[in-house]
CSV table of C-alpha atoms in Angstrom, one decimal:
chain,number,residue,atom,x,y,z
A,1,UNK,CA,-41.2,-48.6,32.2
A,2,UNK,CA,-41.2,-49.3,36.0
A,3,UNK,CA,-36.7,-48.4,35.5
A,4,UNK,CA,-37.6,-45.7,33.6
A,5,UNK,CA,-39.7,-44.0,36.0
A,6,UNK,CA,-37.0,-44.8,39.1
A,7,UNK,CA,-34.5,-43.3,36.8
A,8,UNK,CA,-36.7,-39.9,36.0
A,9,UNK,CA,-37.5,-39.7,40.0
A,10,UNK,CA,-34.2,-39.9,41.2
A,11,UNK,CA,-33.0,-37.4,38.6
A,12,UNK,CA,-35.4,-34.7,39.7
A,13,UNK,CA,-34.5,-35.7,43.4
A,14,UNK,CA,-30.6,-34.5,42.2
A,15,UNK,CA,-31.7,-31.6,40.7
A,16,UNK,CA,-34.0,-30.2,43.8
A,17,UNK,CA,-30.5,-30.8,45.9
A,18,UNK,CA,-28.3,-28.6,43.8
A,19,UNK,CA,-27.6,-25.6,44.8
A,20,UNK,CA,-26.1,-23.9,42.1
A,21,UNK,CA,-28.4,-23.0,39.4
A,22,UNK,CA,-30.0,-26.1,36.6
A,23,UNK,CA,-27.7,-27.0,34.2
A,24,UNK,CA,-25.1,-25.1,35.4
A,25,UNK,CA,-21.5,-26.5,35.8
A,26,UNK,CA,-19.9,-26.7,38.1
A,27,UNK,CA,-22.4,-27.5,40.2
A,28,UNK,CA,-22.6,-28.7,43.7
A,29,UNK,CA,-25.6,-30.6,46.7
A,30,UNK,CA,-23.5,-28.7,49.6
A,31,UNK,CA,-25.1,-25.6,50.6
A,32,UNK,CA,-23.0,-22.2,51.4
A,33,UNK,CA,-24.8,-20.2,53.4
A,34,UNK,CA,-25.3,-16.5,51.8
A,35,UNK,CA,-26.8,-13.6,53.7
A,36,UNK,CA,-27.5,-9.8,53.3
A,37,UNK,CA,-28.3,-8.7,56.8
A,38,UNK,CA,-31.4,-10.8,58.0
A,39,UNK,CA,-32.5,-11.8,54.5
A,40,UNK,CA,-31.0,-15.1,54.0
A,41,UNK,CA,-30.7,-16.6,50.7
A,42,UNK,CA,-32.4,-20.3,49.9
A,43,UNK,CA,-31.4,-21.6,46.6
A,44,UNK,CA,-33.1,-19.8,43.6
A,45,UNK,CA,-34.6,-17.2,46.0
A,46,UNK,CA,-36.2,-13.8,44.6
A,47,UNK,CA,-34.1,-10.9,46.1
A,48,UNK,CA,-34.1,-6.9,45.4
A,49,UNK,CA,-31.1,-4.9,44.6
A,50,UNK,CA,-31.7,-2.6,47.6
A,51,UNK,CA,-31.5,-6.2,49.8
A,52,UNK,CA,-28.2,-6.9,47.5
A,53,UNK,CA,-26.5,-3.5,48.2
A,54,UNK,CA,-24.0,-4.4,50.1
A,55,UNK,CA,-21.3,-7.1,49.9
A,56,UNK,CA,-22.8,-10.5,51.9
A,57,UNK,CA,-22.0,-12.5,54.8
A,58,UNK,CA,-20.8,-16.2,53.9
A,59,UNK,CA,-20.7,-19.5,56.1
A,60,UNK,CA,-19.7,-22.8,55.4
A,61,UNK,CA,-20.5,-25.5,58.2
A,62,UNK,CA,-17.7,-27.7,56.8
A,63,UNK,CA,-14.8,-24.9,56.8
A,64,UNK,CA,-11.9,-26.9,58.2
A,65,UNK,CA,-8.9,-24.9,58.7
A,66,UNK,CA,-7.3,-24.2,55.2
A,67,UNK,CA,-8.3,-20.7,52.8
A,68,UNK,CA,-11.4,-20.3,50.5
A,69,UNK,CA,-11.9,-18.3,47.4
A,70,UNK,CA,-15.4,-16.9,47.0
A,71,UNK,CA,-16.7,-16.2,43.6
A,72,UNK,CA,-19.9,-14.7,42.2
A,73,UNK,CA,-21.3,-14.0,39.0
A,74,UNK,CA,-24.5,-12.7,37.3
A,75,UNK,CA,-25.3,-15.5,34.5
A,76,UNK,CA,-28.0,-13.6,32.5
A,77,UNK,CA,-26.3,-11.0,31.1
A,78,UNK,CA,-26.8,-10.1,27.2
A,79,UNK,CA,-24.2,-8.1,25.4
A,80,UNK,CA,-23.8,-7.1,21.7
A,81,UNK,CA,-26.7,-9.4,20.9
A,82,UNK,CA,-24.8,-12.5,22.5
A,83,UNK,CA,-25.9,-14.3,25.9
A,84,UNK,CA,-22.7,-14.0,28.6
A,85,UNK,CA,-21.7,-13.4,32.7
A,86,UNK,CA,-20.3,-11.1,34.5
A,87,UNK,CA,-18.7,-11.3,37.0
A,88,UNK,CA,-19.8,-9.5,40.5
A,89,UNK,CA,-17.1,-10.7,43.1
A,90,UNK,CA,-13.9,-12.2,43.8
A,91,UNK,CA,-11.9,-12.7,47.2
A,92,UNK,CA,-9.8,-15.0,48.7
A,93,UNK,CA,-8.2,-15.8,51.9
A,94,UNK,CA,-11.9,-16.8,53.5
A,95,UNK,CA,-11.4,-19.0,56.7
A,96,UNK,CA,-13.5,-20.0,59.5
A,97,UNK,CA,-11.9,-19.4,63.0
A,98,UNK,CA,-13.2,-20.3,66.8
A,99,UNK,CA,-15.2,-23.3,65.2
A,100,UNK,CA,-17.7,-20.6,63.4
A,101,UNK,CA,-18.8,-21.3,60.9
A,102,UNK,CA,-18.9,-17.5,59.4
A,103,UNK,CA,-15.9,-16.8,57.2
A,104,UNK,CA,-13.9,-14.0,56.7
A,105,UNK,CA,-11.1,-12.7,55.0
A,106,UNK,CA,-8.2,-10.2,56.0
A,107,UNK,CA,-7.3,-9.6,52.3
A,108,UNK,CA,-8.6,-7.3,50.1
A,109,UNK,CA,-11.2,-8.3,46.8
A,110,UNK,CA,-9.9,-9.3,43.7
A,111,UNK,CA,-12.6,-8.3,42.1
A,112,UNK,CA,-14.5,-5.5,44.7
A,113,UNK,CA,-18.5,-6.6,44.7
A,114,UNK,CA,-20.9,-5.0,42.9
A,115,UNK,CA,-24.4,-5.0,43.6
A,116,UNK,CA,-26.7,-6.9,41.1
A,117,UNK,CA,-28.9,-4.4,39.1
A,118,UNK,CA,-30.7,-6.2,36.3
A,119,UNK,CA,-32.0,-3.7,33.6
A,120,UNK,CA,-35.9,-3.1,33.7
A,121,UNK,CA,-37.6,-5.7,33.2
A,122,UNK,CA,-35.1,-8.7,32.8
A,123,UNK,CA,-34.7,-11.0,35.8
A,124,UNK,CA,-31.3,-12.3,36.3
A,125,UNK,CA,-29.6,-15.3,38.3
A,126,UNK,CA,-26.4,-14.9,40.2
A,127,UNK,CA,-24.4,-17.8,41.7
A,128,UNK,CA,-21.8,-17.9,44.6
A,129,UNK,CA,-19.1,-20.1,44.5
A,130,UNK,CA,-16.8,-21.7,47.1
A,131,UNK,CA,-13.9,-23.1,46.1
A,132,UNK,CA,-10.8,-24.5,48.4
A,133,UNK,CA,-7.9,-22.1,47.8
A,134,UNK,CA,-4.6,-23.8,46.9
A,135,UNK,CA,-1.2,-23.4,48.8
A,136,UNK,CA,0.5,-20.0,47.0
A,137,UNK,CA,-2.9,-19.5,45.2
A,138,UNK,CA,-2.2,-16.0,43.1
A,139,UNK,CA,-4.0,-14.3,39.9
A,140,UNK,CA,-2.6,-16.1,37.1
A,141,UNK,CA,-0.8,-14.0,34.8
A,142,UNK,CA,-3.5,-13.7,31.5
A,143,UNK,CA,-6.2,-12.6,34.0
A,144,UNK,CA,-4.1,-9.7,35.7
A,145,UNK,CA,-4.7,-7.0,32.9
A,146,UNK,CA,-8.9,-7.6,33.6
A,147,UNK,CA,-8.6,-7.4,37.3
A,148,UNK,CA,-6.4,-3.8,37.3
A,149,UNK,CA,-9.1,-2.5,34.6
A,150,UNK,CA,-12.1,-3.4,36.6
A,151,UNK,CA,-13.1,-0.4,38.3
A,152,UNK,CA,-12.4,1.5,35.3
A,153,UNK,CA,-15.7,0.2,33.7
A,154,UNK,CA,-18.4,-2.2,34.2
A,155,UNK,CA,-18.1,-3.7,31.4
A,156,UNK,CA,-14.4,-5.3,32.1
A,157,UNK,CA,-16.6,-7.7,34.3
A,158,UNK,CA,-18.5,-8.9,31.6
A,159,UNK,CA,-17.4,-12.6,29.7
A,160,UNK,CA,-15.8,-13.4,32.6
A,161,UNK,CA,-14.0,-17.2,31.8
A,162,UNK,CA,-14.8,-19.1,34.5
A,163,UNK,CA,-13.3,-22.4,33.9
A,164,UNK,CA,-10.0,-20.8,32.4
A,165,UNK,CA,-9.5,-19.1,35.9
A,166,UNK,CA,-10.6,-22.6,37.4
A,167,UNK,CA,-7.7,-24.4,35.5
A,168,UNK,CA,-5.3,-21.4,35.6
A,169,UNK,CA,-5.7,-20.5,39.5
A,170,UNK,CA,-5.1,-24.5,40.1
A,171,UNK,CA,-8.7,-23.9,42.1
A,172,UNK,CA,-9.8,-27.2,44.0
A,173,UNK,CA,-13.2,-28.4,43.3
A,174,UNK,CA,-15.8,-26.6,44.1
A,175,UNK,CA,-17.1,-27.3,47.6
A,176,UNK,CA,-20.3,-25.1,48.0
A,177,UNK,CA,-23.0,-22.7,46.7
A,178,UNK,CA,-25.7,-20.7,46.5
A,179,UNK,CA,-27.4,-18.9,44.0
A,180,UNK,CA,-30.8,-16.5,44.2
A,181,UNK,CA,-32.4,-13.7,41.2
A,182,UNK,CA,-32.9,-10.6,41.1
A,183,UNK,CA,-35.7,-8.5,38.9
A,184,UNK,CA,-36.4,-5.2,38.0
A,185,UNK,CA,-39.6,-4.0,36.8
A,186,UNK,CA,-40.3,-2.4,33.0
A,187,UNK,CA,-39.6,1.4,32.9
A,188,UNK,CA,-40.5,3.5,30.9
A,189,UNK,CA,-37.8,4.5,28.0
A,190,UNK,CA,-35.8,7.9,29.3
A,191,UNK,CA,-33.0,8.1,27.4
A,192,UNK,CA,-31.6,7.7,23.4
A,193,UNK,CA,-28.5,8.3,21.7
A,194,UNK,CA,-28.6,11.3,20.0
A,195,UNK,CA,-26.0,10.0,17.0
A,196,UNK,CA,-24.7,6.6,16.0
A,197,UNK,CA,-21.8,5.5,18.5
A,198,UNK,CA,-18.7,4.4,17.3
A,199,UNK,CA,-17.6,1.2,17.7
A,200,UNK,CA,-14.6,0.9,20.5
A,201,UNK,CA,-14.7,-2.7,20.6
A,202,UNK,CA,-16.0,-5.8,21.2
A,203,UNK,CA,-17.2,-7.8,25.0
A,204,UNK,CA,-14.5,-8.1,27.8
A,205,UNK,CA,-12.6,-11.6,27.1
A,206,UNK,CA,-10.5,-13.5,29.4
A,207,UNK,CA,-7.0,-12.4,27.7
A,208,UNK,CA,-7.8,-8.8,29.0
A,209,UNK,CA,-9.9,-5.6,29.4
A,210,UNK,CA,-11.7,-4.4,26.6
A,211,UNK,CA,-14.6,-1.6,25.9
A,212,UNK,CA,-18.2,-1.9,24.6
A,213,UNK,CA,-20.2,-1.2,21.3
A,214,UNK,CA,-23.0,0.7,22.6
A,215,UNK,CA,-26.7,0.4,21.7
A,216,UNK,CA,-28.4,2.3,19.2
A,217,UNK,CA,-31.9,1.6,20.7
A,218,UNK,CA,-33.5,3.1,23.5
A,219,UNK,CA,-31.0,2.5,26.1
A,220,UNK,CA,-33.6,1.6,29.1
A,221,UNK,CA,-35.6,-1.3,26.8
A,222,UNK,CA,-35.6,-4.6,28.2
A,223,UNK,CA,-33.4,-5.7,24.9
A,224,UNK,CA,-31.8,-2.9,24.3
A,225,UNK,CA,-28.1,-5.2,25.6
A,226,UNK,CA,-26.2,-4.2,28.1
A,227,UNK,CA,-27.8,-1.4,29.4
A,228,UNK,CA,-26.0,0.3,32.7
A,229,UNK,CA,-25.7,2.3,35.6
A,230,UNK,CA,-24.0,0.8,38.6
A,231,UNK,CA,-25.5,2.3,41.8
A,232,UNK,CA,-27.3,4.5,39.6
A,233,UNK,CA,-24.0,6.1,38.1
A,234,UNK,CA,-24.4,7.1,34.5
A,235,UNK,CA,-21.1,5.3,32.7
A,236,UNK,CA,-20.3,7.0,29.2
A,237,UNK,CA,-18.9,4.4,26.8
A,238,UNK,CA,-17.7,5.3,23.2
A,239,UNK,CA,-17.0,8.0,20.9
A,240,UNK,CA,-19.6,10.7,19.8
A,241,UNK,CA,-22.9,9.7,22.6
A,242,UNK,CA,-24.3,12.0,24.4
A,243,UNK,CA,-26.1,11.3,27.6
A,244,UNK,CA,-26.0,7.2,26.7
A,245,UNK,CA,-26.2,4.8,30.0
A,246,UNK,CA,-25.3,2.1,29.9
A,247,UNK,CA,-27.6,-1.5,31.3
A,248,UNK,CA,-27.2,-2.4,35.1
A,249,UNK,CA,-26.4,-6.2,35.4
């Protein structure tokens, strides 16, 4: 019993050390410091989407002097009935220079940010990854078709496959993180289709872009799926809707 107990103690000890959400993998103990302006994020923190507008600020106290990938991802995102990610940011070439621990990158995003904007009333986690970035790291090949079709629609973010673009990038293992939530109070229901969408397709997967089956519920219900606007932009997904938006993430 006495074992038992040591055992259960020192397990709950790991867990309030992590930093990257319960029982997510992988996981990390080594803290990267995330902040949006002065609001700095503490592991499992409760943020708003107007204090996650813009793109954060990242430090890592043990940045030696090779490259970083960042990565972030909203992990609470349903679509088409089924529970899946999306993912919010992507960049590479992070380094720490004049023994500062800030990083910062002078290439472009692979994957530009995007503000988190659960829909009403859902409350949603989103991690941030550090990872060390390899010598010659590049997109691998089956992941170039989702990156060039990202800003076309949100939902080319969603099903992201992390550990395939882990194994594929040749990613080292992950060295820090961070992860906070983000809610959005219930609203009232202001929009429904006004036919039955067509079908277009089925949930972003990692061999490509794809496009969305869209609700047939009140699109602004908490269950309603993937419900979105990004920075309150209506996005118009399939054949024969009229006025349909679609969930924030």
């Amino acid at each position: 019993m006495h074992i038992s107990r040591v055992v259960y103690l020192a397990t709950l000890a790991l867990g309030a050390a992590a930093q990257t959400p319960p029982g997510f993998r992988p996981s990390t103990n080594t803290n990267l410091a995330v902040s949006y302006g002065n609001t700095t994020v503490q592991p499992g923190s409760l943020l708003t989407k107007a204090d996650t507008a813009l793109e954060p600020t990242i430090e890592f106290t043990e940045a030696g002097e090779g490259k970083y990938v960042v990565i972030m991802m909203d992990l609470d995102v349903v679509f088409n009935g089924t529970n899946t990610n999306l993912v919010h940011w992507i960049q590479g070439d992070f380094g720490a220079s004049d023994g500062s621990p800030k990083l910062s990158s002078s290439q472009g995003p692979i994957a530009p940010y995007l503000s988190p904007a659960p829909p009403a009333g859902q409350n949603h986690r989103y991690v941030q990854m550090l990872f060390k970035e390899p010598r010659g790291f590049s997109i691998p090949a089956s992941f170039t078709a989702i990156f060039a079709n990202l800003t076309a629609s949100v939902v080319n973010r969603i099903g992201f496959d992390l550990n395939k673009f882990i194994a594929e990038a040749k990613l080292d293992d992950l060295v820090a993180g961070n992860f906070f939530r983000v809610a959005t109070a219930n609203e009232t229901a202001s929009a429904t289709p006004t036919s039955t969408p067509a079908t277009s397709g089925t949930g972003a997967k990692s061999t490509g872009a794809a496009t969305s089956t869209a609700p047939t519920s009140s699109v602004t219900s908490a269950n309603s799926g993937i419900v979105g606007r990004v920075l309150d932009l209506p996005i118009l997904v399939g054949i024969g809707m009229v006025g349909v938006v679609i969930n924030v993430f």
